């Protein structure tokens, strides 16, 4: 079979042996595979990621000197079952799968390890227990987006955004666009999207953002108008004192009312901010500029060192949350949201390319005005991304 191998930052289409599924595994014929932003970074930065993974106890992450087949966002068809499989899904059935497989040495990340080649290929091996049939005749282009959209779904769930709260998405690349789509699918009424790129801002509007801003011209934290957010410490102190004095006028002890209000969820109004850029300085910028009591969900992956002043976050009582991946249930639910038309990620997809065009696609994806999400069709001979 043909596959795109990355080794020493070089991308080459090579012939590789047809993969053989092990126990509990299934061989898939790849229909589509998304080029993820993490793949772009991994081409030159795989060793830094591997060092971080090793610190967290996983020593089988890919290294730049190893032949790595990227591709963890994929859809395909069942081709062959390995030993010990239930085989409940007939061969030829369209499926998706979480990008993890279990081998003799443990569980490996598909597309990010030499031990688990990914879907920049005509075929790959997946774990049967993590495989899901694609419902409702969902197109393979959309089914392949289950994985990145599950990342966005997990981030939005972790953000715990109320429908009447303001959600602010910083960065409108594929991750940010996915977050916007999931916020709107969850019924959030006001989504502010911020990006320096006019092209990305246009895509944010297509994905449902209610307010779109260029951060060099307009602050995303004030773009939705006056929502009662507290912008400085004096405002927070005034609110505390005013509330205390108002409750004193009631015929019951003010502390009883305050306690009941807290149980009902009463709290100072604040936005939920999603950091979807992942470069040094973004967290500090958000901590310094966001309103008091903001909840900040860090979705963008920053591999390099970063810094911010904890005292500023403390003074503002910023709620800082980091997210990674998704659960198997979130992956399943995302697939069904796509299949039922509750989320339409088609505006994200700006091109399709064959295996011979992967290197060209990597180059074009570096320009935010050119592409957002490019899919690989292993059956295509296209050497440039085509709409």
Short mmCIF file of C-alpha atoms in Angstrom, two decimals:
data_model
loop_
_atom_site.label_atom_id
_atom_site.label_comp_id
_atom_site.label_asym_id
_atom_site.label_seq_id
_atom_site.Cartn_x
_atom_site.Cartn_y
_atom_site.Cartn_z
CA UNK A 1 0.00 0.00 0.00
CA UNK A 2 0.97 3.66 -0.35
CA UNK A 3 1.52 5.91 2.65
CA UNK A 4 3.05 9.29 3.44
CA UNK A 5 5.98 8.87 5.82
CA UNK A 6 7.54 11.71 7.81
CA UNK A 7 11.16 11.17 8.81
CA UNK A 8 13.65 13.89 9.70
CA UNK A 9 10.96 16.44 8.74
CA UNK A 10 10.77 15.07 5.17
CA UNK A 11 7.42 13.91 3.75
CA UNK A 12 7.58 11.13 1.17
CA UNK A 13 5.03 8.85 -0.47
CA UNK A 14 6.36 5.31 -0.07
CA UNK A 15 5.26 1.72 -0.50
CA UNK A 16 4.69 -0.07 2.79
CA UNK A 17 3.45 -3.59 3.60
CA UNK A 18 -0.29 -3.99 4.01
CA UNK A 19 -0.92 -3.76 7.79
CA UNK A 20 -1.88 -6.94 9.61
CA UNK A 21 -4.42 -6.50 12.42
CA UNK A 22 -3.43 -7.99 15.75
CA UNK A 23 -5.67 -9.38 18.43
CA UNK A 24 -8.76 -7.21 18.90
CA UNK A 25 -7.78 -5.04 15.94
CA UNK A 26 -9.29 -4.37 12.54
CA UNK A 27 -7.76 -3.28 9.25
CA UNK A 28 -9.52 -0.35 7.63
CA UNK A 29 -9.42 1.00 4.10
CA UNK A 30 -9.00 4.75 4.56
CA UNK A 31 -11.69 6.93 2.98
CA UNK A 32 -10.60 10.36 4.26
CA UNK A 33 -8.06 11.71 6.73
CA UNK A 34 -7.82 15.23 8.08
CA UNK A 35 -4.54 17.11 8.25
CA UNK A 36 -4.43 18.34 11.83
CA UNK A 37 -2.54 21.38 13.05
CA UNK A 38 -0.70 19.06 15.41
CA UNK A 39 0.63 17.20 12.36
CA UNK A 40 2.03 20.46 10.98
CA UNK A 41 3.83 21.11 14.27
CA UNK A 42 4.92 17.50 14.66
CA UNK A 43 6.77 17.56 11.34
CA UNK A 44 9.47 19.73 12.89
CA UNK A 45 8.69 19.46 16.60
CA UNK A 46 8.07 15.78 17.22
CA UNK A 47 11.01 15.36 19.58
CA UNK A 48 9.81 18.12 21.91
CA UNK A 49 6.41 16.42 22.10
CA UNK A 50 8.07 13.07 22.71
CA UNK A 51 10.08 14.54 25.61
CA UNK A 52 6.88 15.89 27.18
CA UNK A 53 5.08 12.57 26.68
CA UNK A 54 7.97 10.72 28.30
CA UNK A 55 7.77 13.01 31.33
CA UNK A 56 4.11 11.99 31.61
CA UNK A 57 5.01 8.30 31.46
CA UNK A 58 4.56 7.48 27.75
CA UNK A 59 7.89 6.57 26.14
CA UNK A 60 6.62 5.33 22.75
CA UNK A 61 5.77 8.69 21.18
CA UNK A 62 7.28 9.21 17.74
CA UNK A 63 10.76 10.65 17.23
CA UNK A 64 11.92 12.71 14.27
CA UNK A 65 14.42 10.02 13.23
CA UNK A 66 11.69 7.36 13.05
CA UNK A 67 9.41 6.78 10.03
CA UNK A 68 6.06 8.15 11.22
CA UNK A 69 2.78 7.93 9.33
CA UNK A 70 0.65 10.81 10.59
CA UNK A 71 -3.15 10.84 10.56
CA UNK A 72 -5.48 10.52 13.55
CA UNK A 73 -8.62 12.13 12.05
CA UNK A 74 -10.03 9.50 9.73
CA UNK A 75 -12.98 7.65 8.30
CA UNK A 76 -12.77 4.33 6.48
CA UNK A 77 -14.32 0.98 5.73
CA UNK A 78 -13.88 -2.36 7.49
CA UNK A 79 -11.52 -4.57 5.46
CA UNK A 80 -10.36 -7.37 7.77
CA UNK A 81 -10.65 -8.46 11.39
CA UNK A 82 -7.77 -9.75 13.47
CA UNK A 83 -7.97 -12.68 15.90
CA UNK A 84 -10.23 -12.40 18.93
CA UNK A 85 -12.58 -9.85 17.33
CA UNK A 86 -16.36 -9.97 17.66
CA UNK A 87 -16.75 -8.94 14.02
CA UNK A 88 -20.18 -7.43 14.63
CA UNK A 89 -19.73 -4.82 11.90
CA UNK A 90 -19.73 -6.36 8.40
CA UNK A 91 -16.76 -5.80 6.11
CA UNK A 92 -17.30 -2.84 3.82
CA UNK A 93 -19.14 -0.88 6.49
CA UNK A 94 -18.17 2.81 6.80
CA UNK A 95 -16.66 3.45 10.24
CA UNK A 96 -14.65 5.86 12.35
CA UNK A 97 -12.47 5.02 15.33
CA UNK A 98 -10.70 6.67 18.23
CA UNK A 99 -6.99 6.90 17.32
CA UNK A 100 -5.66 4.46 19.93
CA UNK A 101 -4.58 0.84 19.56
CA UNK A 102 -3.52 -1.73 22.16
CA UNK A 103 -0.45 -3.84 21.43
CA UNK A 104 1.84 -6.13 23.38
CA UNK A 105 3.74 -3.14 24.81
CA UNK A 106 0.66 -1.11 25.77
CA UNK A 107 -1.60 1.49 24.16
CA UNK A 108 -0.24 3.71 21.41
CA UNK A 109 -1.47 6.92 19.80
CA UNK A 110 -2.38 6.30 16.16
CA UNK A 111 -0.58 8.69 13.84
CA UNK A 112 1.88 9.91 16.46
CA UNK A 113 3.95 6.81 17.07
CA UNK A 114 6.06 4.52 14.91
CA UNK A 115 4.21 1.67 16.65
CA UNK A 116 0.80 2.88 15.41
CA UNK A 117 0.88 4.19 11.83
CA UNK A 118 -1.90 6.63 11.00
CA UNK A 119 -4.24 7.34 8.12
CA UNK A 120 -1.96 9.26 5.74
CA UNK A 121 -2.19 5.94 3.93
CA UNK A 122 -4.46 3.69 1.94
CA UNK A 123 -4.99 1.44 4.98
CA UNK A 124 -4.46 1.44 8.73
CA UNK A 125 -5.15 -0.68 11.80
CA UNK A 126 -7.69 0.41 14.44
CA UNK A 127 -8.94 -1.04 17.71
CA UNK A 128 -12.24 -2.88 17.26
CA UNK A 129 -13.56 -1.77 20.67
CA UNK A 130 -12.99 1.88 19.70
CA UNK A 131 -14.58 1.59 16.26
CA UNK A 132 -18.04 2.96 15.49
CA UNK A 133 -20.18 2.42 12.38
CA UNK A 134 -21.06 5.66 10.62
CA UNK A 135 -24.84 6.27 10.90
CA UNK A 136 -27.34 7.88 8.53
CA UNK A 137 -25.15 7.59 5.44
CA UNK A 138 -22.89 10.38 6.70
CA UNK A 139 -20.40 11.38 4.01
CA UNK A 140 -16.81 10.24 4.63
CA UNK A 141 -15.57 13.86 4.46
CA UNK A 142 -17.76 14.77 7.43
CA UNK A 143 -17.25 11.50 9.29
CA UNK A 144 -13.48 12.12 9.25
CA UNK A 145 -14.12 15.30 11.23
CA UNK A 146 -15.53 13.33 14.18
CA UNK A 147 -12.14 13.38 15.92
CA UNK A 148 -11.40 17.13 15.77
CA UNK A 149 -15.02 17.97 16.51
CA UNK A 150 -14.89 15.67 19.56
CA UNK A 151 -11.92 17.73 20.78
CA UNK A 152 -14.07 20.86 20.44
CA UNK A 153 -17.05 19.18 22.12
CA UNK A 154 -14.92 18.16 25.10
CA UNK A 155 -13.54 21.70 25.42
CA UNK A 156 -17.02 23.23 25.34
CA UNK A 157 -18.29 20.78 27.95
CA UNK A 158 -15.32 21.59 30.18
CA UNK A 159 -16.12 25.27 29.74
CA UNK A 160 -19.60 24.79 31.25
CA UNK A 161 -20.96 27.72 29.27
CA UNK A 162 -24.50 28.81 30.08
CA UNK A 163 -26.75 29.66 27.14
CA UNK A 164 -26.96 33.29 28.28
CA UNK A 165 -23.24 33.63 28.95
CA UNK A 166 -20.84 35.21 26.50
CA UNK A 167 -18.35 32.78 24.99
CA UNK A 168 -15.18 34.30 23.52
CA UNK A 169 -13.09 32.23 21.10
CA UNK A 170 -9.52 33.46 20.65
CA UNK A 171 -8.14 32.06 17.40
CA UNK A 172 -10.27 30.84 14.49
CA UNK A 173 -8.18 28.06 13.05
CA UNK A 174 -9.74 24.59 12.83
CA UNK A 175 -9.76 24.21 16.63
CA UNK A 176 -11.45 27.56 17.19
CA UNK A 177 -13.93 26.96 14.37
CA UNK A 178 -14.84 23.61 15.91
CA UNK A 179 -15.39 25.27 19.28
CA UNK A 180 -17.66 27.88 17.67
CA UNK A 181 -19.71 25.17 15.99
CA UNK A 182 -20.10 23.23 19.22
CA UNK A 183 -20.98 26.33 21.25
CA UNK A 184 -23.81 27.13 18.83
CA UNK A 185 -24.93 23.50 18.82
CA UNK A 186 -25.15 23.70 22.62
CA UNK A 187 -27.41 26.75 22.37
CA UNK A 188 -24.97 29.48 23.48
CA UNK A 189 -26.56 32.70 22.27
CA UNK A 190 -23.55 34.99 22.08
CA UNK A 191 -20.28 33.74 20.63
CA UNK A 192 -17.51 36.26 20.00
CA UNK A 193 -14.74 35.15 17.64
CA UNK A 194 -11.37 36.89 17.44
CA UNK A 195 -8.64 36.39 14.84
CA UNK A 196 -6.07 38.52 13.04
CA UNK A 197 -6.80 36.80 9.71
CA UNK A 198 -9.68 38.17 7.57
CA UNK A 199 -10.08 34.71 6.01
CA UNK A 200 -10.41 33.02 9.36
CA UNK A 201 -12.87 35.67 10.54
CA UNK A 202 -15.01 34.97 7.48
CA UNK A 203 -14.99 31.25 8.29
CA UNK A 204 -15.94 32.04 11.90
CA UNK A 205 -19.03 33.84 10.63
CA UNK A 206 -19.93 30.86 8.44
CA UNK A 207 -19.59 28.61 11.49
CA UNK A 208 -22.10 30.71 13.43
CA UNK A 209 -20.12 33.27 15.44
CA UNK A 210 -22.41 36.14 16.44
CA UNK A 211 -19.69 38.78 16.75
CA UNK A 212 -16.39 38.62 14.84
CA UNK A 213 -13.51 40.98 15.58
CA UNK A 214 -9.98 41.82 14.57
CA UNK A 215 -8.23 42.02 17.97
CA UNK A 216 -5.96 44.77 16.69
CA UNK A 217 -9.04 46.93 16.14
CA UNK A 218 -11.56 45.78 18.78
CA UNK A 219 -11.21 44.03 22.11
CA UNK A 220 -13.03 40.69 22.05
CA UNK A 221 -13.86 41.21 25.74
CA UNK A 222 -16.06 44.23 25.06
CA UNK A 223 -17.29 43.36 21.56
CA UNK A 224 -20.61 41.91 22.78
CA UNK A 225 -21.53 45.15 24.56
CA UNK A 226 -22.22 45.71 28.22
CA UNK A 227 -23.03 42.31 29.74
CA UNK A 228 -22.42 43.27 33.34
CA UNK A 229 -18.91 41.87 33.43
CA UNK A 230 -16.56 43.32 36.03
CA UNK A 231 -13.50 44.92 34.45
CA UNK A 232 -11.53 45.97 37.52
CA UNK A 233 -11.11 45.39 41.25
CA UNK A 234 -13.08 48.50 42.36
CA UNK A 235 -16.10 47.23 40.39
CA UNK A 236 -15.92 43.89 42.22
CA UNK A 237 -15.62 45.59 45.60
CA UNK A 238 -18.58 47.84 44.81
CA UNK A 239 -20.67 44.81 43.86
CA UNK A 240 -19.84 43.02 47.11
CA UNK A 241 -20.64 46.05 49.26
CA UNK A 242 -23.81 46.99 47.34
CA UNK A 243 -25.11 43.43 47.55
CA UNK A 244 -24.43 43.26 51.25
CA UNK A 245 -26.24 46.56 51.91
CA UNK A 246 -29.25 45.60 49.78
CA UNK A 247 -29.66 42.29 51.56
CA UNK A 248 -29.58 44.10 54.90
CA UNK A 249 -32.98 45.61 54.06
CA UNK A 250 -34.65 42.20 54.00
CA UNK A 251 -36.52 40.90 57.07
CA UNK A 252 -34.27 37.83 57.34
CA UNK A 253 -30.57 37.51 58.00
CA UNK A 254 -28.59 38.56 54.94
CA UNK A 255 -26.39 35.48 55.23
CA UNK A 256 -29.38 33.16 54.73
CA UNK A 257 -30.28 34.87 51.44
CA UNK A 258 -26.67 34.93 50.30
CA UNK A 259 -26.29 31.21 51.03
CA UNK A 260 -29.45 30.34 49.09
CA UNK A 261 -28.35 32.51 46.17
CA UNK A 262 -25.01 30.68 46.03
CA UNK A 263 -26.76 27.31 46.01
CA UNK A 264 -28.89 28.52 43.09
CA UNK A 265 -25.74 29.43 41.19
CA UNK A 266 -25.72 33.19 41.64
CA UNK A 267 -22.29 34.64 40.91
CA UNK A 268 -20.76 37.71 39.27
CA UNK A 269 -21.38 37.71 35.52
CA UNK A 270 -18.38 36.60 33.52
CA UNK A 271 -17.51 35.26 30.06
CA UNK A 272 -15.98 31.92 29.18
CA UNK A 273 -12.85 32.37 27.08
CA UNK A 274 -11.47 29.63 24.81
CA UNK A 275 -7.78 29.98 23.97
CA UNK A 276 -7.43 28.22 20.59
CA UNK A 277 -4.09 29.51 19.34
CA UNK A 278 -1.46 27.66 21.35
CA UNK A 279 1.53 29.98 21.09
CA UNK A 280 3.54 31.52 23.93
CA UNK A 281 2.03 34.68 25.33
CA UNK A 282 -1.62 33.87 24.66
CA UNK A 283 -2.45 32.81 28.23
CA UNK A 284 -0.75 35.89 29.66
CA UNK A 285 -2.63 38.14 27.24
CA UNK A 286 -5.96 36.62 28.22
CA UNK A 287 -5.25 36.76 31.96
CA UNK A 288 -4.26 40.42 31.66
CA UNK A 289 -7.22 41.49 29.49
CA UNK A 290 -10.19 39.30 30.40
CA UNK A 291 -12.82 40.50 32.88
CA UNK A 292 -12.69 39.43 36.50
CA UNK A 293 -13.89 35.91 37.33
CA UNK A 294 -13.54 34.79 33.69
CA UNK A 295 -13.28 31.09 33.05
CA UNK A 296 -10.45 30.40 30.59
CA UNK A 297 -10.33 27.07 28.73
CA UNK A 298 -6.95 26.41 27.13
CA UNK A 299 -7.52 24.31 24.01
CA UNK A 300 -4.56 25.38 21.87
CA UNK A 301 -1.48 23.21 22.36
CA UNK A 302 1.61 25.24 23.23
CA UNK A 303 4.67 23.00 23.36
CA UNK A 304 7.14 25.77 24.15
CA UNK A 305 7.61 27.40 27.53
CA UNK A 306 5.11 30.10 28.47
CA UNK A 307 4.63 32.41 31.42
CA UNK A 308 2.09 34.67 33.08
CA UNK A 309 1.84 36.48 36.40
CA UNK A 310 -0.08 34.32 38.87
CA UNK A 311 -0.81 37.41 40.98
CA UNK A 312 -2.83 38.93 38.12
CA UNK A 313 -4.87 35.74 37.76
CA UNK A 314 -5.32 35.70 41.54
CA UNK A 315 -6.43 39.33 41.70
CA UNK A 316 -9.01 38.63 39.02
CA UNK A 317 -9.85 35.16 40.37
CA UNK A 318 -9.45 33.69 36.89
CA UNK A 319 -10.62 30.10 36.52
CA UNK A 320 -7.97 28.48 34.29
CA UNK A 321 -8.72 25.06 32.80
CA UNK A 322 -6.66 22.92 30.43
CA UNK A 323 -8.18 20.28 28.18
CA UNK A 324 -6.93 17.38 26.10
CA UNK A 325 -8.74 14.96 23.82
CA UNK A 326 -12.16 13.58 24.68
CA UNK A 327 -13.81 10.51 26.18
CA UNK A 328 -15.11 7.56 24.11
CA UNK A 329 -18.64 8.72 24.94
CA UNK A 330 -17.93 12.25 23.70
CA UNK A 331 -16.48 10.77 20.49
CA UNK A 332 -19.63 8.69 19.98
CA UNK A 333 -21.95 11.59 20.74
CA UNK A 334 -20.02 13.86 18.35
CA UNK A 335 -20.41 11.33 15.54
CA UNK A 336 -24.17 11.22 16.09
CA UNK A 337 -24.44 15.02 16.25
CA UNK A 338 -22.77 15.14 12.85
CA UNK A 339 -24.93 12.36 11.45
CA UNK A 340 -28.13 13.99 12.72
CA UNK A 341 -27.25 17.39 11.27
CA UNK A 342 -26.97 19.10 14.65
CA UNK A 343 -23.48 20.29 13.71
CA UNK A 344 -22.36 21.18 10.19
CA UNK A 345 -18.56 21.43 9.97
CA UNK A 346 -18.49 21.73 6.16
CA UNK A 347 -17.38 25.42 6.23
CA UNK A 348 -14.14 24.27 7.87
CA UNK A 349 -13.14 22.05 4.95
CA UNK A 350 -11.37 24.17 2.37
CA UNK A 351 -9.63 21.51 0.28
CA UNK A 352 -9.07 17.83 -0.55
CA UNK A 353 -5.78 16.36 -1.72
CA UNK A 354 -4.32 12.97 -2.59
CA UNK A 355 -1.32 11.35 -0.94
CA UNK A 356 1.04 12.90 -3.53
CA UNK A 357 -0.18 16.37 -2.52
CA UNK A 358 0.29 16.14 1.25
CA UNK A 359 3.54 18.11 1.26
CA UNK A 360 1.95 20.88 -0.84
CA UNK A 361 -1.01 20.92 1.54
CA UNK A 362 1.33 21.35 4.51
CA UNK A 363 2.82 24.37 2.79
CA UNK A 364 -0.53 25.96 1.98
CA UNK A 365 -1.90 25.36 5.47
CA UNK A 366 0.81 27.64 6.81
CA UNK A 367 -1.12 30.55 5.25
CA UNK A 368 -4.35 31.24 7.20
CA UNK A 369 -5.79 33.05 4.18
CA UNK A 370 -5.49 29.95 1.97
CA UNK A 371 -6.86 26.97 3.89
CA UNK A 372 -8.32 25.89 7.23
CA UNK A 373 -8.90 22.13 7.09
CA UNK A 374 -7.58 19.97 4.25
CA UNK A 375 -8.66 16.34 3.90
CA UNK A 376 -6.64 13.56 2.31
CA UNK A 377 -8.38 11.20 -0.12
CA UNK A 378 -5.98 8.26 -0.62
CA UNK A 379 -7.71 7.37 -3.89
CA UNK A 380 -7.07 10.82 -5.36
CA UNK A 381 -4.03 11.75 -7.42
CA UNK A 382 -4.44 15.48 -6.68
CA UNK A 383 -1.10 17.13 -5.98
CA UNK A 384 -2.63 20.40 -4.78
CA UNK A 385 -5.58 20.92 -2.39
CA UNK A 386 -8.78 21.33 -4.35
CA UNK A 387 -12.07 22.75 -3.01
#
